[in-house]
Amino acid sequence: MADPVHKIKTSAVQDMTRQALAWPARLLFPPVCAGCRRHVSQPGVLCGACWPKLRLLEKPWCPVMGTPFTHDMGEGFLSAEAIADPPPFERARAAVIYSGVARQMVQGLKYQDRTDLAPWMANWMVRAGAELIAEADLVVPVPLHWRRFFRRQFNQSAELGRAVAKLSGLPFSPSAIKRVKLTRQQVGLERHEREENVRAAFRVAPDAEIEIAGRRVLVVDDVYTTGATVRAVAKALKRGGAGAVDVLTFARVLPGDFRADESATI
């Protein structure tokens, strides 16, 4: 029978070894706040000044759109948005409201090459999208056009999708859907212009049709603004044979908050 005291001692030594090995990296690259980059105790956390500025999305919310209600409206009650303009996807969820520190994190990931933020942002996304993840078959990020990817060298949605897939144990398919039209940047476009801009912009890759056929696909993006992009992606996935599509984003611009000049959203 194994000695329990020996096990405890071994575990303690292993913990001390891991901490000792981590010290050089912490000295050279001290952990910083995911929002303002002040020094913090551990990677991926917010400092005391930034944490209160992060507005988490919580229930009660619309079961389709994921937009919050001021109070519980009862099971199955839909928002006006879901009734007036039913989306081509089944459900949408987001972790935080797109404002303050959340906006800074999105901009850091997208424009300042802060890919180190993706795993921490994905942690909040997995929490918010637990019911979607439980039923999903695979994770598909919103793609960039190859020319834009060539210039940027990475896709922020793919970074988030990869992290969500790793945390949830779901298959990750970054090339299942292609952006076949080089669209304008969505920044500065009105709602109807965004919809027209991404019309017919996406297509399921021929070699991915078997992979998504009849499957429930979880589409991952950084920000849900008007929903034009993820709606276009959902339509393309369903045309390509997907059985159902859900959407999970890090941040959400709430209805009524949208401005055509909203920066850092796609």
PDB file of C-alpha atoms in Angstrom:
ATOM      1  CA  MET A   1       0.000   0.000   0.000  1.00  0.00           C
ATOM      2  CA  ALA A   2       1.407   3.412  -0.997  1.00  0.00           C
ATOM      3  CA  ASP A   3       2.561   5.668   1.815  1.00  0.00           C
ATOM      4  CA  PRO A   4       0.173   8.692   1.887  1.00  0.00           C
ATOM      5  CA  VAL A   5       2.820  10.850   3.592  1.00  0.00           C
ATOM      6  CA  HIS A   6       5.255  10.066   0.784  1.00  0.00           C
ATOM      7  CA  LYS A   7       2.617  11.067  -1.789  1.00  0.00           C
ATOM      8  CA  ILE A   8       2.034  14.396  -0.032  1.00  0.00           C
ATOM      9  CA  LYS A   9       5.775  15.088   0.160  1.00  0.00           C
ATOM     10  CA  THR A  10       6.255  14.203  -3.509  1.00  0.00           C
ATOM     11  CA  SER A  11       3.396  16.461  -4.552  1.00  0.00           C
ATOM     12  CA  ALA A  12       4.796  19.324  -2.471  1.00  0.00           C
ATOM     13  CA  VAL A  13       8.236  18.923  -4.040  1.00  0.00           C
ATOM     14  CA  GLN A  14       6.717  18.905  -7.517  1.00  0.00           C
ATOM     15  CA  ASP A  15       4.779  22.103  -6.747  1.00  0.00           C
ATOM     16  CA  MET A  16       7.922  23.801  -5.445  1.00  0.00           C
ATOM     17  CA  THR A  17       9.846  22.717  -8.542  1.00  0.00           C
ATOM     18  CA  ARG A  18       7.183  24.118 -10.876  1.00  0.00           C
ATOM     19  CA  GLN A  19       7.157  27.408  -8.971  1.00  0.00           C
ATOM     20  CA  ALA A  20      10.956  27.612  -9.042  1.00  0.00           C
ATOM     21  CA  LEU A  21      11.061  27.006 -12.783  1.00  0.00           C
ATOM     22  CA  ALA A  22       8.417  29.662 -13.335  1.00  0.00           C
ATOM     23  CA  TRP A  23      10.325  32.367 -11.450  1.00  0.00           C
ATOM     24  CA  PRO A  24      12.783  33.311 -14.252  1.00  0.00           C
ATOM     25  CA  ALA A  25       9.923  33.803 -16.694  1.00  0.00           C
ATOM     26  CA  ARG A  26       7.955  35.862 -14.138  1.00  0.00           C
ATOM     27  CA  LEU A  27      11.008  38.085 -13.554  1.00  0.00           C
ATOM     28  CA  LEU A  28      11.631  38.618 -17.269  1.00  0.00           C
ATOM     29  CA  PHE A  29       7.952  38.836 -18.234  1.00  0.00           C
ATOM     30  CA  PRO A  30       5.967  39.847 -15.140  1.00  0.00           C
ATOM     31  CA  PRO A  31       2.210  39.241 -15.442  1.00  0.00           C
ATOM     32  CA  VAL A  32       0.213  42.326 -16.332  1.00  0.00           C
ATOM     33  CA  CYS A  33      -3.439  43.264 -16.123  1.00  0.00           C
ATOM     34  CA  ALA A  34      -5.365  42.104 -19.182  1.00  0.00           C
ATOM     35  CA  GLY A  35      -6.949  45.542 -19.374  1.00  0.00           C
ATOM     36  CA  CYS A  36      -4.481  48.295 -18.464  1.00  0.00           C
ATOM     37  CA  ARG A  37      -1.193  46.287 -18.286  1.00  0.00           C
ATOM     38  CA  ARG A  38      -0.397  47.186 -14.674  1.00  0.00           C
ATOM     39  CA  HIS A  39       1.557  44.470 -12.880  1.00  0.00           C
ATOM     40  CA  VAL A  40      -0.666  41.836 -11.239  1.00  0.00           C
ATOM     41  CA  SER A  41      -0.108  38.689  -9.193  1.00  0.00           C
ATOM     42  CA  GLN A  42      -0.779  36.168 -11.965  1.00  0.00           C
ATOM     43  CA  PRO A  43      -1.342  36.105 -15.728  1.00  0.00           C
ATOM     44  CA  GLY A  44      -4.804  36.598 -17.149  1.00  0.00           C
ATOM     45  CA  VAL A  45      -6.349  38.543 -14.273  1.00  0.00           C
ATOM     46  CA  LEU A  46      -7.569  42.108 -14.050  1.00  0.00           C
ATOM     47  CA  CYS A  47      -6.260  44.615 -11.557  1.00  0.00           C
ATOM     48  CA  GLY A  48      -8.453  46.085  -8.854  1.00  0.00           C
ATOM     49  CA  ALA A  49      -9.122  49.184 -10.957  1.00  0.00           C
ATOM     50  CA  CYS A  50     -10.142  47.306 -14.127  1.00  0.00           C
ATOM     51  CA  TRP A  51     -12.214  44.476 -12.662  1.00  0.00           C
ATOM     52  CA  PRO A  52     -15.197  46.675 -11.651  1.00  0.00           C
ATOM     53  CA  LYS A  53     -15.247  48.068 -15.214  1.00  0.00           C
ATOM     54  CA  LEU A  54     -15.829  44.638 -16.776  1.00  0.00           C
ATOM     55  CA  ARG A  55     -19.587  44.185 -17.251  1.00  0.00           C
ATOM     56  CA  LEU A  56     -20.352  40.466 -17.397  1.00  0.00           C
ATOM     57  CA  LEU A  57     -23.509  39.353 -19.174  1.00  0.00           C
ATOM     58  CA  GLU A  58     -25.689  37.333 -16.819  1.00  0.00           C
ATOM     59  CA  LYS A  59     -29.129  35.698 -16.837  1.00  0.00           C
ATOM     60  CA  PRO A  60     -31.955  36.483 -17.248  1.00  0.00           C
ATOM     61  CA  TRP A  61     -31.448  36.898 -20.982  1.00  0.00           C
ATOM     62  CA  CYS A  62     -33.248  36.223 -24.234  1.00  0.00           C
ATOM     63  CA  PRO A  63     -32.875  32.485 -24.925  1.00  0.00           C
ATOM     64  CA  VAL A  64     -32.215  33.207 -28.605  1.00  0.00           C
ATOM     65  CA  MET A  65     -30.201  36.431 -28.738  1.00  0.00           C
ATOM     66  CA  GLY A  66     -28.562  36.274 -25.320  1.00  0.00           C
ATOM     67  CA  THR A  67     -29.360  39.930 -24.648  1.00  0.00           C
ATOM     68  CA  PRO A  68     -30.063  40.597 -20.969  1.00  0.00           C
ATOM     69  CA  PHE A  69     -33.463  41.404 -19.484  1.00  0.00           C
ATOM     70  CA  THR A  70     -33.816  43.813 -16.585  1.00  0.00           C
ATOM     71  CA  HIS A  71     -35.765  41.129 -14.707  1.00  0.00           C
ATOM     72  CA  ASP A  72     -36.880  37.534 -15.225  1.00  0.00           C
ATOM     73  CA  MET A  73     -39.569  37.478 -17.920  1.00  0.00           C
ATOM     74  CA  GLY A  74     -40.360  33.780 -17.556  1.00  0.00           C
ATOM     75  CA  GLU A  75     -39.158  30.715 -19.407  1.00  0.00           C
ATOM     76  CA  GLY A  76     -39.149  31.016 -23.212  1.00  0.00           C
ATOM     77  CA  PHE A  77     -39.847  34.758 -23.284  1.00  0.00           C
ATOM     78  CA  LEU A  78     -38.144  36.254 -26.369  1.00  0.00           C
ATOM     79  CA  SER A  79     -36.699  39.721 -26.878  1.00  0.00           C
ATOM     80  CA  ALA A  80     -38.263  42.097 -29.397  1.00  0.00           C
ATOM     81  CA  GLU A  81     -35.164  41.662 -31.571  1.00  0.00           C
ATOM     82  CA  ALA A  82     -35.594  37.876 -31.760  1.00  0.00           C
ATOM     83  CA  ILE A  83     -39.292  38.212 -32.669  1.00  0.00           C
ATOM     84  CA  ALA A  84     -38.963  41.030 -35.203  1.00  0.00           C
ATOM     85  CA  ASP A  85     -35.886  39.689 -36.989  1.00  0.00           C
ATOM     86  CA  PRO A  86     -35.368  35.966 -36.263  1.00  0.00           C
ATOM     87  CA  PRO A  87     -31.714  35.069 -36.844  1.00  0.00           C
ATOM     88  CA  PRO A  88     -30.460  32.197 -39.039  1.00  0.00           C
ATOM     89  CA  PHE A  89     -28.620  30.786 -36.025  1.00  0.00           C
ATOM     90  CA  GLU A  90     -30.304  29.071 -33.073  1.00  0.00           C
ATOM     91  CA  ARG A  91     -28.715  30.908 -30.121  1.00  0.00           C
ATOM     92  CA  ALA A  92     -26.149  33.621 -29.445  1.00  0.00           C
ATOM     93  CA  ARG A  93     -24.218  34.204 -26.248  1.00  0.00           C
ATOM     94  CA  ALA A  94     -21.499  36.646 -25.197  1.00  0.00           C
ATOM     95  CA  ALA A  95     -19.379  36.895 -22.075  1.00  0.00           C
ATOM     96  CA  VAL A  96     -19.241  40.652 -21.549  1.00  0.00           C
ATOM     97  CA  ILE A  97     -20.707  43.952 -22.706  1.00  0.00           C
ATOM     98  CA  TYR A  98     -18.504  45.718 -25.233  1.00  0.00           C
ATOM     99  CA  SER A  99     -17.400  48.732 -23.223  1.00  0.00           C
ATOM    100  CA  GLY A 100     -14.549  49.903 -21.023  1.00  0.00           C
ATOM    101  CA  VAL A 101     -11.960  47.261 -20.266  1.00  0.00           C
ATOM    102  CA  ALA A 102     -13.660  44.678 -22.518  1.00  0.00           C
ATOM    103  CA  ARG A 103     -13.232  47.040 -25.455  1.00  0.00           C
ATOM    104  CA  GLN A 104      -9.567  47.527 -24.537  1.00  0.00           C
ATOM    105  CA  MET A 105      -9.037  43.754 -24.472  1.00  0.00           C
ATOM    106  CA  VAL A 106     -10.676  43.262 -27.872  1.00  0.00           C
ATOM    107  CA  GLN A 107      -8.593  46.048 -29.383  1.00  0.00           C
ATOM    108  CA  GLY A 108      -5.441  44.672 -27.762  1.00  0.00           C
ATOM    109  CA  LEU A 109      -6.056  41.215 -29.232  1.00  0.00           C
ATOM    110  CA  LYS A 110      -7.074  42.480 -32.659  1.00  0.00           C
ATOM    111  CA  TYR A 111      -4.792  45.441 -33.295  1.00  0.00           C
ATOM    112  CA  GLN A 112      -1.871  45.120 -30.876  1.00  0.00           C
ATOM    113  CA  ASP A 113      -1.040  41.431 -31.379  1.00  0.00           C
ATOM    114  CA  ARG A 114      -2.030  40.608 -27.793  1.00  0.00           C
ATOM    115  CA  THR A 115      -2.710  36.954 -28.649  1.00  0.00           C
ATOM    116  CA  ASP A 116      -1.763  36.153 -25.047  1.00  0.00           C
ATOM    117  CA  LEU A 117      -5.193  37.518 -24.072  1.00  0.00           C
ATOM    118  CA  ALA A 118      -7.126  34.901 -26.069  1.00  0.00           C
ATOM    119  CA  PRO A 119      -6.975  32.043 -23.503  1.00  0.00           C
ATOM    120  CA  TRP A 120      -8.164  34.339 -20.689  1.00  0.00           C
ATOM    121  CA  MET A 121     -10.950  35.818 -22.787  1.00  0.00           C
ATOM    122  CA  ALA A 122     -11.953  32.280 -23.769  1.00  0.00           C
ATOM    123  CA  ASN A 123     -12.336  31.341 -20.090  1.00  0.00           C
ATOM    124  CA  TRP A 124     -15.131  33.901 -19.748  1.00  0.00           C
ATOM    125  CA  MET A 125     -16.629  32.788 -23.068  1.00  0.00           C
ATOM    126  CA  VAL A 126     -16.786  29.147 -21.949  1.00  0.00           C
ATOM    127  CA  ARG A 127     -18.595  30.238 -18.796  1.00  0.00           C
ATOM    128  CA  ALA A 128     -21.150  32.298 -20.729  1.00  0.00           C
ATOM    129  CA  GLY A 129     -21.652  29.689 -23.445  1.00  0.00           C
ATOM    130  CA  ALA A 130     -21.802  26.557 -21.300  1.00  0.00           C
ATOM    131  CA  GLU A 131     -25.218  25.478 -22.617  1.00  0.00           C
ATOM    132  CA  LEU A 132     -24.097  25.981 -26.225  1.00  0.00           C
ATOM    133  CA  ILE A 133     -20.833  24.110 -25.714  1.00  0.00           C
ATOM    134  CA  ALA A 134     -22.648  21.181 -24.099  1.00  0.00           C
ATOM    135  CA  GLU A 135     -24.551  20.564 -27.349  1.00  0.00           C
ATOM    136  CA  ALA A 136     -21.915  21.592 -29.912  1.00  0.00           C
ATOM    137  CA  ASP A 137     -20.115  19.159 -32.199  1.00  0.00           C
ATOM    138  CA  LEU A 138     -17.297  21.417 -33.353  1.00  0.00           C
ATOM    139  CA  VAL A 139     -15.959  24.979 -33.130  1.00  0.00           C
ATOM    140  CA  VAL A 140     -15.610  27.136 -36.256  1.00  0.00           C
ATOM    141  CA  PRO A 141     -14.181  30.689 -36.114  1.00  0.00           C
ATOM    142  CA  VAL A 142     -15.319  33.534 -38.335  1.00  0.00           C
ATOM    143  CA  PRO A 143     -12.644  33.567 -41.067  1.00  0.00           C
ATOM    144  CA  LEU A 144     -10.613  36.419 -42.519  1.00  0.00           C
ATOM    145  CA  HIS A 145     -10.098  36.803 -46.244  1.00  0.00           C
ATOM    146  CA  TRP A 146      -6.689  35.402 -47.170  1.00  0.00           C
ATOM    147  CA  ARG A 147      -5.377  38.850 -48.183  1.00  0.00           C
ATOM    148  CA  ARG A 148      -6.293  40.369 -44.836  1.00  0.00           C
ATOM    149  CA  PHE A 149      -4.882  37.342 -43.024  1.00  0.00           C
ATOM    150  CA  PHE A 150      -1.632  37.737 -44.978  1.00  0.00           C
ATOM    151  CA  ARG A 151      -1.316  41.349 -43.798  1.00  0.00           C
ATOM    152  CA  ARG A 152      -2.322  40.701 -40.188  1.00  0.00           C
ATOM    153  CA  GLN A 153      -0.660  37.253 -39.831  1.00  0.00           C
ATOM    154  CA  PHE A 154      -3.338  35.977 -37.458  1.00  0.00           C
ATOM    155  CA  ASN A 155      -7.116  35.818 -37.056  1.00  0.00           C
ATOM    156  CA  GLN A 156      -8.361  37.005 -33.664  1.00  0.00           C
ATOM    157  CA  SER A 157     -11.526  34.902 -33.983  1.00  0.00           C
ATOM    158  CA  ALA A 158      -9.440  31.802 -34.660  1.00  0.00           C
ATOM    159  CA  GLU A 159      -7.286  32.524 -31.594  1.00  0.00           C
ATOM    160  CA  LEU A 160     -10.419  32.689 -29.445  1.00  0.00           C
ATOM    161  CA  GLY A 161     -11.956  29.651 -31.144  1.00  0.00           C
ATOM    162  CA  ARG A 162      -8.837  27.564 -30.625  1.00  0.00           C
ATOM    163  CA  ALA A 163      -8.797  28.444 -26.928  1.00  0.00           C
ATOM    164  CA  VAL A 164     -12.529  27.727 -26.521  1.00  0.00           C
ATOM    165  CA  ALA A 165     -12.115  24.357 -28.250  1.00  0.00           C
ATOM    166  CA  LYS A 166      -9.162  23.453 -26.033  1.00  0.00           C
ATOM    167  CA  LEU A 167     -10.990  24.387 -22.831  1.00  0.00           C
ATOM    168  CA  SER A 168     -14.172  22.545 -23.842  1.00  0.00           C
ATOM    169  CA  GLY A 169     -12.601  19.510 -25.506  1.00  0.00           C
ATOM    170  CA  LEU A 170     -14.429  20.153 -28.795  1.00  0.00           C
ATOM    171  CA  PRO A 171     -12.927  19.636 -32.269  1.00  0.00           C
ATOM    172  CA  PHE A 172     -11.612  22.852 -33.811  1.00  0.00           C
ATOM    173  CA  SER A 173     -12.076  23.441 -37.542  1.00  0.00           C
ATOM    174  CA  PRO A 174     -10.493  26.787 -38.536  1.00  0.00           C
ATOM    175  CA  SER A 175     -10.796  26.194 -42.287  1.00  0.00           C
ATOM    176  CA  ALA A 176     -14.329  24.748 -42.482  1.00  0.00           C
ATOM    177  CA  ILE A 177     -15.677  28.007 -43.867  1.00  0.00           C
ATOM    178  CA  LYS A 178     -13.934  30.468 -46.177  1.00  0.00           C
ATOM    179  CA  ARG A 179     -14.377  34.192 -46.707  1.00  0.00           C
ATOM    180  CA  VAL A 180     -14.616  34.201 -50.500  1.00  0.00           C
ATOM    181  CA  LYS A 181     -15.240  37.934 -50.914  1.00  0.00           C
ATOM    182  CA  LEU A 182     -12.814  40.624 -49.811  1.00  0.00           C
ATOM    183  CA  THR A 183     -15.259  42.783 -47.870  1.00  0.00           C
ATOM    184  CA  ARG A 184     -14.810  46.331 -46.668  1.00  0.00           C
ATOM    185  CA  GLN A 185     -13.985  46.878 -43.023  1.00  0.00           C
ATOM    186  CA  GLN A 186     -17.278  47.024 -41.107  1.00  0.00           C
ATOM    187  CA  VAL A 187     -16.091  50.024 -39.090  1.00  0.00           C
ATOM    188  CA  GLY A 188     -18.062  53.123 -40.053  1.00  0.00           C
ATOM    189  CA  LEU A 189     -20.854  51.232 -41.841  1.00  0.00           C
ATOM    190  CA  GLU A 190     -24.517  51.518 -40.931  1.00  0.00           C
ATOM    191  CA  ARG A 191     -26.462  48.384 -40.036  1.00  0.00           C
ATOM    192  CA  HIS A 192     -27.902  47.791 -43.534  1.00  0.00           C
ATOM    193  CA  GLU A 193     -24.494  48.525 -45.099  1.00  0.00           C
ATOM    194  CA  ARG A 194     -22.881  45.873 -42.899  1.00  0.00           C
ATOM    195  CA  GLU A 195     -25.454  43.329 -44.022  1.00  0.00           C
ATOM    196  CA  GLU A 196     -24.883  44.131 -47.685  1.00  0.00           C
ATOM    197  CA  ASN A 197     -21.117  44.135 -47.201  1.00  0.00           C
ATOM    198  CA  VAL A 198     -21.011  40.498 -46.015  1.00  0.00           C
ATOM    199  CA  ARG A 199     -23.753  39.160 -48.270  1.00  0.00           C
ATOM    200  CA  ALA A 200     -22.484  35.981 -49.991  1.00  0.00           C
ATOM    201  CA  ALA A 201     -19.063  36.581 -48.457  1.00  0.00           C
ATOM    202  CA  PHE A 202     -18.736  33.099 -46.917  1.00  0.00           C
ATOM    203  CA  ARG A 203     -18.793  29.565 -48.239  1.00  0.00           C
ATOM    204  CA  VAL A 204     -18.208  26.137 -46.714  1.00  0.00           C
ATOM    205  CA  ALA A 205     -14.991  24.635 -48.057  1.00  0.00           C
ATOM    206  CA  PRO A 206     -15.760  21.601 -50.294  1.00  0.00           C
ATOM    207  CA  ASP A 207     -13.466  19.355 -48.260  1.00  0.00           C
ATOM    208  CA  ALA A 208     -15.280  20.375 -45.044  1.00  0.00           C
ATOM    209  CA  GLU A 209     -18.819  19.495 -46.123  1.00  0.00           C
ATOM    210  CA  ILE A 210     -18.602  15.988 -44.647  1.00  0.00           C
ATOM    211  CA  GLU A 211     -17.167  17.415 -41.429  1.00  0.00           C
ATOM    212  CA  ILE A 212     -20.112  19.742 -40.814  1.00  0.00           C
ATOM    213  CA  ALA A 213     -22.947  17.748 -42.414  1.00  0.00           C
ATOM    214  CA  GLY A 214     -25.768  17.454 -39.884  1.00  0.00           C
ATOM    215  CA  ARG A 215     -23.535  18.794 -37.122  1.00  0.00           C
ATOM    216  CA  ARG A 216     -24.270  21.490 -34.548  1.00  0.00           C
ATOM    217  CA  VAL A 217     -21.615  24.122 -35.205  1.00  0.00           C
ATOM    218  CA  LEU A 218     -20.449  26.679 -32.637  1.00  0.00           C
ATOM    219  CA  VAL A 219     -19.318  29.834 -34.448  1.00  0.00           C
ATOM    220  CA  VAL A 220     -16.808  31.931 -32.497  1.00  0.00           C
ATOM    221  CA  ASP A 221     -16.091  35.631 -33.013  1.00  0.00           C
ATOM    222  CA  ASP A 222     -14.649  38.465 -30.934  1.00  0.00           C
ATOM    223  CA  VAL A 223     -17.543  40.966 -30.932  1.00  0.00           C
ATOM    224  CA  TYR A 224     -21.231  40.781 -31.827  1.00  0.00           C
ATOM    225  CA  THR A 225     -22.189  44.237 -33.055  1.00  0.00           C
ATOM    226  CA  THR A 226     -25.223  44.143 -35.349  1.00  0.00           C
ATOM    227  CA  GLY A 227     -24.869  40.420 -36.023  1.00  0.00           C
ATOM    228  CA  ALA A 228     -24.395  40.916 -39.778  1.00  0.00           C
ATOM    229  CA  THR A 229     -21.201  38.875 -39.951  1.00  0.00           C
ATOM    230  CA  VAL A 230     -22.302  35.892 -37.876  1.00  0.00           C
ATOM    231  CA  ARG A 231     -25.681  35.852 -39.638  1.00  0.00           C
ATOM    232  CA  ALA A 232     -23.890  35.558 -42.974  1.00  0.00           C
ATOM    233  CA  VAL A 233     -21.644  32.819 -41.605  1.00  0.00           C
ATOM    234  CA  ALA A 234     -24.620  30.916 -40.168  1.00  0.00           C
ATOM    235  CA  LYS A 235     -26.446  31.057 -43.508  1.00  0.00           C
ATOM    236  CA  ALA A 236     -23.373  29.749 -45.326  1.00  0.00           C
ATOM    237  CA  LEU A 237     -22.936  26.903 -42.837  1.00  0.00           C
ATOM    238  CA  LYS A 238     -26.552  25.841 -43.193  1.00  0.00           C
ATOM    239  CA  ARG A 239     -26.313  25.988 -46.981  1.00  0.00           C
ATOM    240  CA  GLY A 240     -23.266  23.763 -46.605  1.00  0.00           C
ATOM    241  CA  GLY A 241     -25.214  21.160 -44.615  1.00  0.00           C
ATOM    242  CA  ALA A 242     -24.813  22.129 -40.947  1.00  0.00           C
ATOM    243  CA  GLY A 243     -27.692  20.865 -38.831  1.00  0.00           C
ATOM    244  CA  ALA A 244     -27.712  23.864 -36.472  1.00  0.00           C
ATOM    245  CA  VAL A 245     -25.553  26.885 -35.685  1.00  0.00           C
ATOM    246  CA  ASP A 246     -24.930  28.670 -32.390  1.00  0.00           C
ATOM    247  CA  VAL A 247     -22.808  31.796 -31.904  1.00  0.00           C
ATOM    248  CA  LEU A 248     -20.406  32.573 -29.063  1.00  0.00           C
ATOM    249  CA  THR A 249     -18.520  35.867 -28.815  1.00  0.00           C
ATOM    250  CA  PHE A 250     -16.359  37.474 -26.177  1.00  0.00           C
ATOM    251  CA  ALA A 251     -18.224  40.798 -26.220  1.00  0.00           C
ATOM    252  CA  ARG A 252     -21.625  42.095 -27.260  1.00  0.00           C
ATOM    253  CA  VAL A 253     -22.798  45.546 -28.290  1.00  0.00           C
ATOM    254  CA  LEU A 254     -26.276  45.748 -26.797  1.00  0.00           C
ATOM    255  CA  PRO A 255     -29.241  46.833 -28.944  1.00  0.00           C
ATOM    256  CA  GLY A 256     -29.499  50.607 -28.833  1.00  0.00           C
ATOM    257  CA  ASP A 257     -25.768  50.993 -28.113  1.00  0.00           C
ATOM    258  CA  PHE A 258     -24.646  50.550 -31.741  1.00  0.00           C
ATOM    259  CA  ARG A 259     -22.961  53.458 -33.454  1.00  0.00           C
ATOM    260  CA  ALA A 260     -21.858  53.336 -37.087  1.00  0.00           C
ATOM    261  CA  ASP A 261     -18.434  54.607 -36.067  1.00  0.00           C
ATOM    262  CA  GLU A 262     -17.942  51.886 -33.427  1.00  0.00           C
ATOM    263  CA  SER A 263     -14.322  50.897 -33.778  1.00  0.00           C
ATOM    264  CA  ALA A 264     -12.687  47.513 -33.473  1.00  0.00           C
ATOM    265  CA  THR A 265     -15.757  45.513 -34.411  1.00  0.00           C
ATOM    266  CA  ILE A 266     -16.298  43.400 -37.504  1.00  0.00           C
TER     267      ILE A 266
END
